[in-house]
């Protein structure tokens, strides 16, 4: 069974940092690009970042570029999203997802596997 489990969310003040983790199981992790998405209340889902499976190619949305860093540890089947200089506009439910394909090309696809999501709240 494919599972993606997010952790590390919570409440932080503006300017603070959080590190999200996405732990994967049930599939060959090395074969999949992992993406992070977020959805705020009343807004469309936004593709935040992705990291490719083999060569570590990364992508960041303009809204997070320079503040967020994605990384992956294939030995631990885990992808991380380090979020620094957080803003209230970053408040959302964050999801990780897995798809076969290159990053960032896969960000326009319907990812086949999703985590349950985790809340990130940034207070002003």
mmCIF file of N, CA and C in Angstrom:
data_model
loop_
_atom_site.group_PDB
_atom_site.id
_atom_site.type_symbol
_atom_site.label_atom_id
_atom_site.label_comp_id
_atom_site.label_asym_id
_atom_site.label_seq_id
_atom_site.Cartn_x
_atom_site.Cartn_y
_atom_site.Cartn_z
ATOM 1 N N UNK A 1 0.838 -1.196 0.000
ATOM 2 C CA UNK A 1 0.000 0.000 0.000
ATOM 3 C C UNK A 1 0.874 1.247 0.000
ATOM 4 N N UNK A 2 0.612 2.134 -0.943
ATOM 5 C CA UNK A 2 1.354 3.389 -1.022
ATOM 6 C C UNK A 2 0.915 4.311 0.112
ATOM 7 N N UNK A 3 1.894 4.822 0.831
ATOM 8 C CA UNK A 3 1.605 5.770 1.902
ATOM 9 C C UNK A 3 2.582 6.922 1.864
ATOM 10 N N UNK A 4 2.039 8.111 2.038
ATOM 11 C CA UNK A 4 2.832 9.321 2.211
ATOM 12 C C UNK A 4 2.318 9.995 3.466
ATOM 13 N N UNK A 5 3.213 10.257 4.408
ATOM 14 C CA UNK A 5 2.796 10.822 5.692
ATOM 15 C C UNK A 5 3.596 12.084 5.963
ATOM 16 N N UNK A 6 2.877 13.202 6.053
ATOM 17 C CA UNK A 6 3.515 14.484 6.346
ATOM 18 C C UNK A 6 3.620 14.688 7.848
ATOM 19 N N UNK A 7 4.661 15.387 8.265
ATOM 20 C CA UNK A 7 4.817 15.776 9.664
ATOM 21 C C UNK A 7 5.598 17.075 9.722
ATOM 22 N N UNK A 8 5.573 17.706 10.890
ATOM 23 C CA UNK A 8 6.367 18.905 11.100
ATOM 24 C C UNK A 8 5.622 20.214 10.988
ATOM 25 N N UNK A 9 4.332 20.153 10.708
ATOM 26 C CA UNK A 9 3.566 21.388 10.625
ATOM 27 C C UNK A 9 3.296 21.974 11.993
ATOM 28 N N UNK A 10 2.571 23.076 12.006
ATOM 29 C CA UNK A 10 2.222 23.706 13.270
ATOM 30 C C UNK A 10 2.031 25.187 13.131
ATOM 31 N N UNK A 11 2.096 25.861 14.258
ATOM 32 C CA UNK A 11 1.902 27.306 14.346
ATOM 33 C C UNK A 11 3.245 27.972 14.594
ATOM 34 N N UNK A 12 3.530 28.997 13.799
ATOM 35 C CA UNK A 12 4.784 29.719 13.944
ATOM 36 C C UNK A 12 4.525 31.194 13.675
ATOM 37 N N UNK A 13 5.327 32.037 14.268
ATOM 38 C CA UNK A 13 5.203 33.469 14.012
ATOM 39 C C UNK A 13 5.857 33.834 12.687
ATOM 40 N N UNK A 14 5.401 34.916 12.112
ATOM 41 C CA UNK A 14 5.998 35.419 10.879
ATOM 42 C C UNK A 14 7.499 35.606 11.071
ATOM 43 N N UNK A 15 8.246 35.187 10.068
ATOM 44 C CA UNK A 15 9.696 35.242 10.145
ATOM 45 C C UNK A 15 10.330 33.964 10.671
ATOM 46 N N UNK A 16 9.511 33.093 11.206
ATOM 47 C CA UNK A 16 10.013 31.851 11.764
ATOM 48 C C UNK A 16 10.210 30.772 10.716
ATOM 49 N N UNK A 17 10.551 29.582 11.199
ATOM 50 C CA UNK A 17 10.867 28.460 10.312
ATOM 51 C C UNK A 17 10.154 27.201 10.754
ATOM 52 N N UNK A 18 9.886 26.340 9.788
ATOM 53 C CA UNK A 18 9.395 24.996 10.031
ATOM 54 C C UNK A 18 10.041 24.068 9.018
ATOM 55 N N UNK A 19 10.169 22.814 9.390
ATOM 56 C CA UNK A 19 10.625 21.807 8.446
ATOM 57 C C UNK A 19 9.577 20.716 8.339
ATOM 58 N N UNK A 20 9.012 20.585 7.161
ATOM 59 C CA UNK A 20 8.059 19.518 6.904
ATOM 60 C C UNK A 20 8.803 18.277 6.417
ATOM 61 N N UNK A 21 8.291 17.134 6.812
ATOM 62 C CA UNK A 21 8.819 15.860 6.342
ATOM 63 C C UNK A 21 7.711 15.089 5.648
ATOM 64 N N UNK A 22 8.096 14.320 4.658
ATOM 65 C CA UNK A 22 7.166 13.452 3.937
ATOM 66 C C UNK A 22 7.800 12.056 3.916
ATOM 67 N N UNK A 23 7.259 11.169 4.714
ATOM 68 C CA UNK A 23 7.782 9.803 4.789
ATOM 69 C C UNK A 23 6.975 8.900 3.871
ATOM 70 N N UNK A 24 7.662 8.188 2.998
ATOM 71 C CA UNK A 24 7.002 7.379 1.977
ATOM 72 C C UNK A 24 7.224 5.893 2.223
ATOM 73 N N UNK A 25 6.237 5.114 1.850
ATOM 74 C CA UNK A 25 6.357 3.655 1.936
ATOM 75 C C UNK A 25 5.425 3.021 0.922
ATOM 76 N N UNK A 26 5.704 1.766 0.606
ATOM 77 C CA UNK A 26 4.817 1.013 -0.266
ATOM 78 C C UNK A 26 5.103 1.128 -1.745
ATOM 79 N N UNK A 27 6.173 1.832 -2.110
ATOM 80 C CA UNK A 27 6.544 1.925 -3.510
ATOM 81 C C UNK A 27 8.044 2.176 -3.605
ATOM 82 N N UNK A 28 8.568 2.061 -4.817
ATOM 83 C CA UNK A 28 10.007 2.262 -5.027
ATOM 84 C C UNK A 28 10.293 3.751 -5.042
ATOM 85 N N UNK A 29 10.672 4.247 -3.904
ATOM 86 C CA UNK A 29 10.813 5.692 -3.681
ATOM 87 C C UNK A 29 11.748 6.334 -4.704
ATOM 88 N N UNK A 30 12.824 5.622 -5.036
ATOM 89 C CA UNK A 30 13.835 6.182 -5.936
ATOM 90 C C UNK A 30 13.279 6.491 -7.318
ATOM 91 N N UNK A 31 12.151 5.890 -7.692
ATOM 92 C CA UNK A 31 11.606 6.063 -9.038
ATOM 93 C C UNK A 31 10.681 7.271 -9.162
ATOM 94 N N UNK A 32 10.362 7.926 -8.067
ATOM 95 C CA UNK A 32 9.322 8.935 -8.066
ATOM 96 C C UNK A 32 9.851 10.327 -7.756
ATOM 97 N N UNK A 33 9.337 11.286 -8.496
ATOM 98 C CA UNK A 33 9.483 12.686 -8.105
ATOM 99 C C UNK A 33 8.476 12.984 -6.991
ATOM 100 N N UNK A 34 8.908 13.730 -6.014
ATOM 101 C CA UNK A 34 8.045 14.120 -4.899
ATOM 102 C C UNK A 34 7.771 15.620 -4.994
ATOM 103 N N UNK A 35 6.511 15.948 -4.888
ATOM 104 C CA UNK A 35 6.111 17.347 -4.926
ATOM 105 C C UNK A 35 5.459 17.777 -3.624
ATOM 106 N N UNK A 36 5.566 19.047 -3.315
ATOM 107 C CA UNK A 36 4.839 19.664 -2.209
ATOM 108 C C UNK A 36 3.820 20.639 -2.802
ATOM 109 N N UNK A 37 2.619 20.554 -2.283
ATOM 110 C CA UNK A 37 1.535 21.429 -2.690
ATOM 111 C C UNK A 37 0.925 22.044 -1.441
ATOM 112 N N UNK A 38 0.199 23.125 -1.625
ATOM 113 C CA UNK A 38 -0.498 23.713 -0.484
ATOM 114 C C UNK A 38 -1.823 24.271 -0.946
ATOM 115 N N UNK A 39 -2.753 24.318 -0.013
ATOM 116 C CA UNK A 39 -4.060 24.897 -0.294
ATOM 117 C C UNK A 39 -4.540 25.675 0.915
ATOM 118 N N UNK A 40 -4.774 26.949 0.673
ATOM 119 C CA UNK A 40 -5.309 27.823 1.708
ATOM 120 C C UNK A 40 -6.823 27.893 1.544
ATOM 121 N N UNK A 41 -7.534 28.222 2.619
ATOM 122 C CA UNK A 41 -9.003 28.313 2.532
ATOM 123 C C UNK A 41 -9.443 29.285 1.449
ATOM 124 N N UNK A 42 -10.331 28.833 0.584
ATOM 125 C CA UNK A 42 -10.860 29.686 -0.467
ATOM 126 C C UNK A 42 -9.937 29.890 -1.649
ATOM 127 N N UNK A 43 -8.804 29.222 -1.650
ATOM 128 C CA UNK A 43 -7.849 29.385 -2.745
ATOM 129 C C UNK A 43 -7.614 28.052 -3.455
ATOM 130 N N UNK A 44 -7.142 28.150 -4.685
ATOM 131 C CA UNK A 44 -6.802 26.946 -5.432
ATOM 132 C C UNK A 44 -5.524 26.322 -4.880
ATOM 133 N N UNK A 45 -5.401 25.035 -5.121
ATOM 134 C CA UNK A 45 -4.176 24.357 -4.715
ATOM 135 C C UNK A 45 -2.990 24.903 -5.515
ATOM 136 N N UNK A 46 -1.882 25.070 -4.862
ATOM 137 C CA UNK A 46 -0.679 25.637 -5.476
ATOM 138 C C UNK A 46 0.467 24.632 -5.381
ATOM 139 N N UNK A 47 1.156 24.445 -6.484
ATOM 140 C CA UNK A 47 2.360 23.635 -6.482
ATOM 141 C C UNK A 47 3.509 24.442 -5.916
ATOM 142 N N UNK A 48 4.089 24.002 -4.840
ATOM 143 C CA UNK A 48 5.102 24.764 -4.130
ATOM 144 C C UNK A 48 6.511 24.395 -4.575
ATOM 145 N N UNK A 49 6.780 23.100 -4.655
ATOM 146 C CA UNK A 49 8.140 22.655 -4.919
ATOM 147 C C UNK A 49 8.118 21.191 -5.337
ATOM 148 N N UNK A 50 9.177 20.763 -5.998
ATOM 149 C CA UNK A 50 9.347 19.339 -6.273
ATOM 150 C C UNK A 50 10.830 19.024 -6.344
ATOM 151 N N UNK A 51 11.116 17.729 -6.243
ATOM 152 C CA UNK A 51 12.483 17.251 -6.358
ATOM 153 C C UNK A 51 12.450 15.927 -7.112
ATOM 154 N N UNK A 52 13.299 15.799 -8.090
ATOM 155 C CA UNK A 52 13.279 14.617 -8.935
ATOM 156 C C UNK A 52 13.903 13.433 -8.223
ATOM 157 N N UNK A 53 13.669 12.277 -8.818
ATOM 158 C CA UNK A 53 14.034 11.044 -8.142
ATOM 159 C C UNK A 53 15.525 10.737 -8.213
ATOM 160 N N UNK A 54 16.149 10.963 -9.336
ATOM 161 C CA UNK A 54 17.507 10.482 -9.531
ATOM 162 C C UNK A 54 18.564 11.556 -9.420
ATOM 163 N N UNK A 55 18.338 12.675 -10.131
ATOM 164 C CA UNK A 55 19.409 13.673 -10.178
ATOM 165 C C UNK A 55 19.177 14.841 -9.235
ATOM 166 N N UNK A 56 18.064 14.811 -8.491
ATOM 167 C CA UNK A 56 17.842 15.842 -7.487
ATOM 168 C C UNK A 56 17.450 17.203 -8.042
ATOM 169 N N UNK A 57 17.023 17.247 -9.285
ATOM 170 C CA UNK A 57 16.552 18.522 -9.840
ATOM 171 C C UNK A 57 15.396 19.058 -9.001
ATOM 172 N N UNK A 58 15.442 20.345 -8.721
ATOM 173 C CA UNK A 58 14.407 20.956 -7.889
ATOM 174 C C UNK A 58 13.679 22.074 -8.625
ATOM 175 N N UNK A 59 12.517 22.360 -8.101
ATOM 176 C CA UNK A 59 11.693 23.450 -8.620
ATOM 177 C C UNK A 59 11.034 24.150 -7.429
ATOM 178 N N UNK A 60 10.883 25.475 -7.549
ATOM 179 C CA UNK A 60 10.193 26.250 -6.529
ATOM 180 C C UNK A 60 9.247 27.235 -7.194
ATOM 181 N N UNK A 61 8.066 27.361 -6.630
ATOM 182 C CA UNK A 61 7.173 28.415 -7.071
ATOM 183 C C UNK A 61 7.790 29.766 -6.725
ATOM 184 N N UNK A 62 7.470 30.771 -7.517
ATOM 185 C CA UNK A 62 8.017 32.105 -7.271
ATOM 186 C C UNK A 62 7.689 32.599 -5.863
ATOM 187 N N UNK A 63 6.541 32.199 -5.358
ATOM 188 C CA UNK A 63 6.095 32.683 -4.048
ATOM 189 C C UNK A 63 6.970 32.187 -2.896
ATOM 190 N N UNK A 64 7.755 31.133 -3.121
ATOM 191 C CA UNK A 64 8.564 30.576 -2.033
ATOM 192 C C UNK A 64 10.057 30.561 -2.366
ATOM 193 N N UNK A 65 10.390 30.935 -3.571
ATOM 194 C CA UNK A 65 11.781 30.872 -4.005
ATOM 195 C C UNK A 65 12.663 31.716 -3.095
ATOM 196 N N UNK A 66 13.776 31.156 -2.674
ATOM 197 C CA UNK A 66 14.696 31.857 -1.786
ATOM 198 C C UNK A 66 14.385 31.683 -0.319
ATOM 199 N N UNK A 67 13.206 31.134 -0.011
ATOM 200 C CA UNK A 67 12.808 30.934 1.396
ATOM 201 C C UNK A 67 12.654 29.459 1.743
ATOM 202 N N UNK A 68 12.213 28.661 0.778
ATOM 203 C CA UNK A 68 11.985 27.236 1.004
ATOM 204 C C UNK A 68 13.083 26.438 0.319
ATOM 205 N N UNK A 69 13.439 25.311 0.924
ATOM 206 C CA UNK A 69 14.425 24.399 0.343
ATOM 207 C C UNK A 69 13.903 22.976 0.450
ATOM 208 N N UNK A 70 13.882 22.285 -0.673
ATOM 209 C CA UNK A 70 13.444 20.890 -0.697
ATOM 210 C C UNK A 70 14.660 19.988 -0.787
ATOM 211 N N UNK A 71 14.587 18.859 -0.115
ATOM 212 C CA UNK A 71 15.672 17.879 -0.174
ATOM 213 C C UNK A 71 15.077 16.494 0.011
ATOM 214 N N UNK A 72 15.850 15.494 -0.349
ATOM 215 C CA UNK A 72 15.357 14.131 -0.171
ATOM 216 C C UNK A 72 16.476 13.230 0.309
ATOM 217 N N UNK A 73 16.094 12.256 1.111
ATOM 218 C CA UNK A 73 17.009 11.239 1.609
ATOM 219 C C UNK A 73 16.448 9.903 1.138
ATOM 220 N N UNK A 74 16.975 9.397 0.038
ATOM 221 C CA UNK A 74 16.442 8.161 -0.529
ATOM 222 C C UNK A 74 16.663 6.962 0.395
ATOM 223 N N UNK A 75 17.693 7.024 1.228
ATOM 224 C CA UNK A 75 17.934 5.923 2.169
ATOM 225 C C UNK A 75 16.836 5.846 3.221
ATOM 226 N N UNK A 76 16.226 6.987 3.510
ATOM 227 C CA UNK A 76 15.161 7.042 4.514
ATOM 228 C C UNK A 76 13.777 7.168 3.894
ATOM 229 N N UNK A 77 13.724 7.153 2.554
ATOM 230 C CA UNK A 77 12.434 7.330 1.867
ATOM 231 C C UNK A 77 11.698 8.567 2.362
ATOM 232 N N UNK A 78 12.412 9.639 2.499
ATOM 233 C CA UNK A 78 11.835 10.858 3.074
ATOM 234 C C UNK A 78 12.254 12.083 2.268
ATOM 235 N N UNK A 79 11.305 12.987 2.098
ATOM 236 C CA UNK A 79 11.568 14.294 1.498
ATOM 237 C C UNK A 79 11.271 15.365 2.544
ATOM 238 N N UNK A 80 12.088 16.388 2.547
ATOM 239 C CA UNK A 80 11.951 17.475 3.510
ATOM 240 C C UNK A 80 11.659 18.790 2.779
ATOM 241 N N UNK A 81 10.928 19.641 3.424
ATOM 242 C CA UNK A 81 10.709 21.000 2.943
ATOM 243 C C UNK A 81 11.048 21.953 4.082
ATOM 244 N N UNK A 82 12.223 22.556 3.975
ATOM 245 C CA UNK A 82 12.638 23.553 4.968
ATOM 246 C C UNK A 82 12.036 24.888 4.589
ATOM 247 N N UNK A 83 11.271 25.453 5.488
ATOM 248 C CA UNK A 83 10.570 26.698 5.215
ATOM 249 C C UNK A 83 11.077 27.771 6.163
ATOM 250 N N UNK A 84 11.742 28.763 5.607
ATOM 251 C CA UNK A 84 12.291 29.865 6.386
ATOM 252 C C UNK A 84 11.573 31.163 6.042
ATOM 253 N N UNK A 85 11.763 32.154 6.875
ATOM 254 C CA UNK A 85 11.165 33.482 6.658
ATOM 255 C C UNK A 85 9.685 33.365 6.329
ATOM 256 N N UNK A 86 8.996 32.594 7.118
ATOM 257 C CA UNK A 86 7.585 32.330 6.842
ATOM 258 C C UNK A 86 6.744 33.589 6.953
ATOM 259 N N UNK A 87 5.724 33.661 6.100
ATOM 260 C CA UNK A 87 4.817 34.797 6.054
ATOM 261 C C UNK A 87 3.392 34.314 6.335
ATOM 262 N N UNK A 88 2.520 35.183 6.769
ATOM 263 C CA UNK A 88 1.121 34.770 6.953
ATOM 264 C C UNK A 88 0.506 34.176 5.681
ATOM 265 N N UNK A 89 0.945 34.642 4.516
ATOM 266 C CA UNK A 89 0.436 34.104 3.249
ATOM 267 C C UNK A 89 0.846 32.652 3.017
ATOM 268 N N UNK A 90 1.785 32.146 3.806
ATOM 269 C CA UNK A 90 2.182 30.742 3.684
ATOM 270 C C UNK A 90 1.229 29.811 4.435
ATOM 271 N N UNK A 91 0.300 30.389 5.176
ATOM 272 C CA UNK A 91 -0.664 29.587 5.913
ATOM 273 C C UNK A 91 -1.514 28.755 4.957
ATOM 274 N N UNK A 92 -1.515 27.451 5.177
ATOM 275 C CA UNK A 92 -2.228 26.538 4.285
ATOM 276 C C UNK A 92 -2.096 25.120 4.822
ATOM 277 N N UNK A 93 -2.852 24.217 4.217
ATOM 278 C CA UNK A 93 -2.601 22.791 4.414
ATOM 279 C C UNK A 93 -1.588 22.370 3.353
ATOM 280 N N UNK A 94 -0.530 21.745 3.782
ATOM 281 C CA UNK A 94 0.546 21.326 2.893
ATOM 282 C C UNK A 94 0.447 19.818 2.659
ATOM 283 N N UNK A 95 0.583 19.447 1.397
ATOM 284 C CA UNK A 95 0.505 18.051 1.000
ATOM 285 C C UNK A 95 1.771 17.648 0.263
ATOM 286 N N UNK A 96 2.245 16.429 0.505
ATOM 287 C CA UNK A 96 3.261 15.885 -0.374
ATOM 288 C C UNK A 96 2.597 14.853 -1.282
ATOM 289 N N UNK A 97 3.191 14.665 -2.438
ATOM 290 C CA UNK A 97 2.623 13.768 -3.434
ATOM 291 C C UNK A 97 3.743 13.147 -4.252
ATOM 292 N N UNK A 98 3.462 11.995 -4.835
ATOM 293 C CA UNK A 98 4.467 11.258 -5.591
ATOM 294 C C UNK A 98 3.970 10.981 -6.997
ATOM 295 N N UNK A 99 4.878 11.130 -7.946
ATOM 296 C CA UNK A 99 4.537 10.863 -9.344
ATOM 297 C C UNK A 99 5.805 10.479 -10.098
ATOM 298 N N UNK A 100 5.639 9.633 -11.095
ATOM 299 C CA UNK A 100 6.766 9.274 -11.959
ATOM 300 C C UNK A 100 6.911 10.340 -13.034
ATOM 301 N N UNK A 101 8.136 10.790 -13.202
ATOM 302 C CA UNK A 101 8.396 11.820 -14.190
ATOM 303 C C UNK A 101 9.406 12.801 -13.647
ATOM 304 N N UNK A 102 9.841 13.711 -14.505
ATOM 305 C CA UNK A 102 10.844 14.679 -14.100
ATOM 306 C C UNK A 102 10.255 15.884 -13.410
ATOM 307 N N UNK A 103 11.057 16.519 -12.612
ATOM 308 C CA UNK A 103 10.692 17.774 -11.964
ATOM 309 C C UNK A 103 11.343 18.897 -12.775
ATOM 310 N N UNK A 104 10.614 19.950 -13.140
ATOM 311 C CA UNK A 104 9.258 20.291 -12.734
ATOM 312 C C UNK A 104 8.144 19.847 -13.662
ATOM 313 N N UNK A 105 8.461 19.056 -14.667
ATOM 314 C CA UNK A 105 7.433 18.690 -15.651
ATOM 315 C C UNK A 105 6.202 18.056 -15.001
ATOM 316 N N UNK A 106 6.430 17.269 -13.932
ATOM 317 C CA UNK A 106 5.299 16.549 -13.338
ATOM 318 C C UNK A 106 4.336 17.469 -12.614
ATOM 319 N N UNK A 107 4.722 18.696 -12.342
ATOM 320 C CA UNK A 107 3.877 19.574 -11.542
ATOM 321 C C UNK A 107 2.567 19.919 -12.252
ATOM 322 N N UNK A 108 2.488 19.682 -13.544
ATOM 323 C CA UNK A 108 1.238 19.940 -14.261
ATOM 324 C C UNK A 108 0.361 18.695 -14.338
ATOM 325 N N UNK A 109 0.854 17.578 -13.838
ATOM 326 C CA UNK A 109 0.116 16.327 -13.900
ATOM 327 C C UNK A 109 -0.743 16.128 -12.655
ATOM 328 N N UNK A 110 -1.645 15.165 -12.730
ATOM 329 C CA UNK A 110 -2.394 14.727 -11.547
ATOM 330 C C UNK A 110 -1.550 13.678 -10.844
ATOM 331 N N UNK A 111 -0.939 14.063 -9.749
ATOM 332 C CA UNK A 111 -0.097 13.130 -9.009
ATOM 333 C C UNK A 111 -0.927 11.929 -8.560
ATOM 334 N N UNK A 112 -0.331 10.748 -8.641
ATOM 335 C CA UNK A 112 -1.078 9.538 -8.352
ATOM 336 C C UNK A 112 -1.235 9.242 -6.867
ATOM 337 N N UNK A 113 -0.334 9.712 -6.049
ATOM 338 C CA UNK A 113 -0.377 9.382 -4.628
ATOM 339 C C UNK A 113 -0.195 10.639 -3.795
ATOM 340 N N UNK A 114 -1.017 10.773 -2.757
ATOM 341 C CA UNK A 114 -1.023 11.965 -1.919
ATOM 342 C C UNK A 114 -1.000 11.603 -0.441
ATOM 343 N N UNK A 115 -0.367 12.476 0.334
ATOM 344 C CA UNK A 115 -0.474 12.381 1.776
ATOM 345 C C UNK A 115 -1.776 12.988 2.260
ATOM 346 N N UNK A 116 -1.995 12.906 3.557
ATOM 347 C CA UNK A 116 -3.255 13.397 4.125
ATOM 348 C C UNK A 116 -3.251 14.904 4.353
ATOM 349 N N UNK A 117 -2.095 15.499 4.296
ATOM 350 C CA UNK A 117 -1.974 16.943 4.485
ATOM 351 C C UNK A 117 -1.660 17.301 5.926
ATOM 352 N N UNK A 118 -1.012 18.448 6.087
ATOM 353 C CA UNK A 118 -0.671 18.931 7.420
ATOM 354 C C UNK A 118 -0.804 20.443 7.442
ATOM 355 N N UNK A 119 -1.327 20.949 8.540
ATOM 356 C CA UNK A 119 -1.603 22.379 8.662
ATOM 357 C C UNK A 119 -0.334 23.149 9.026
ATOM 358 N N UNK A 120 -0.124 24.232 8.317
ATOM 359 C CA UNK A 120 0.907 25.213 8.660
ATOM 360 C C UNK A 120 0.201 26.551 8.840
ATOM 361 N N UNK A 121 0.377 27.148 9.995
ATOM 362 C CA UNK A 121 -0.245 28.433 10.297
ATOM 363 C C UNK A 121 0.841 29.415 10.702
ATOM 364 N N UNK A 122 0.883 30.540 10.005
ATOM 365 C CA UNK A 122 1.863 31.573 10.300
ATOM 366 C C UNK A 122 1.121 32.793 10.816
ATOM 367 N N UNK A 123 1.401 33.179 12.033
ATOM 368 C CA UNK A 123 0.729 34.328 12.639
ATOM 369 C C UNK A 123 1.534 35.598 12.394
ATOM 370 N N UNK A 124 0.806 36.687 12.293
ATOM 371 C CA UNK A 124 1.471 37.972 12.023
ATOM 372 C C UNK A 124 1.873 38.664 13.314
#
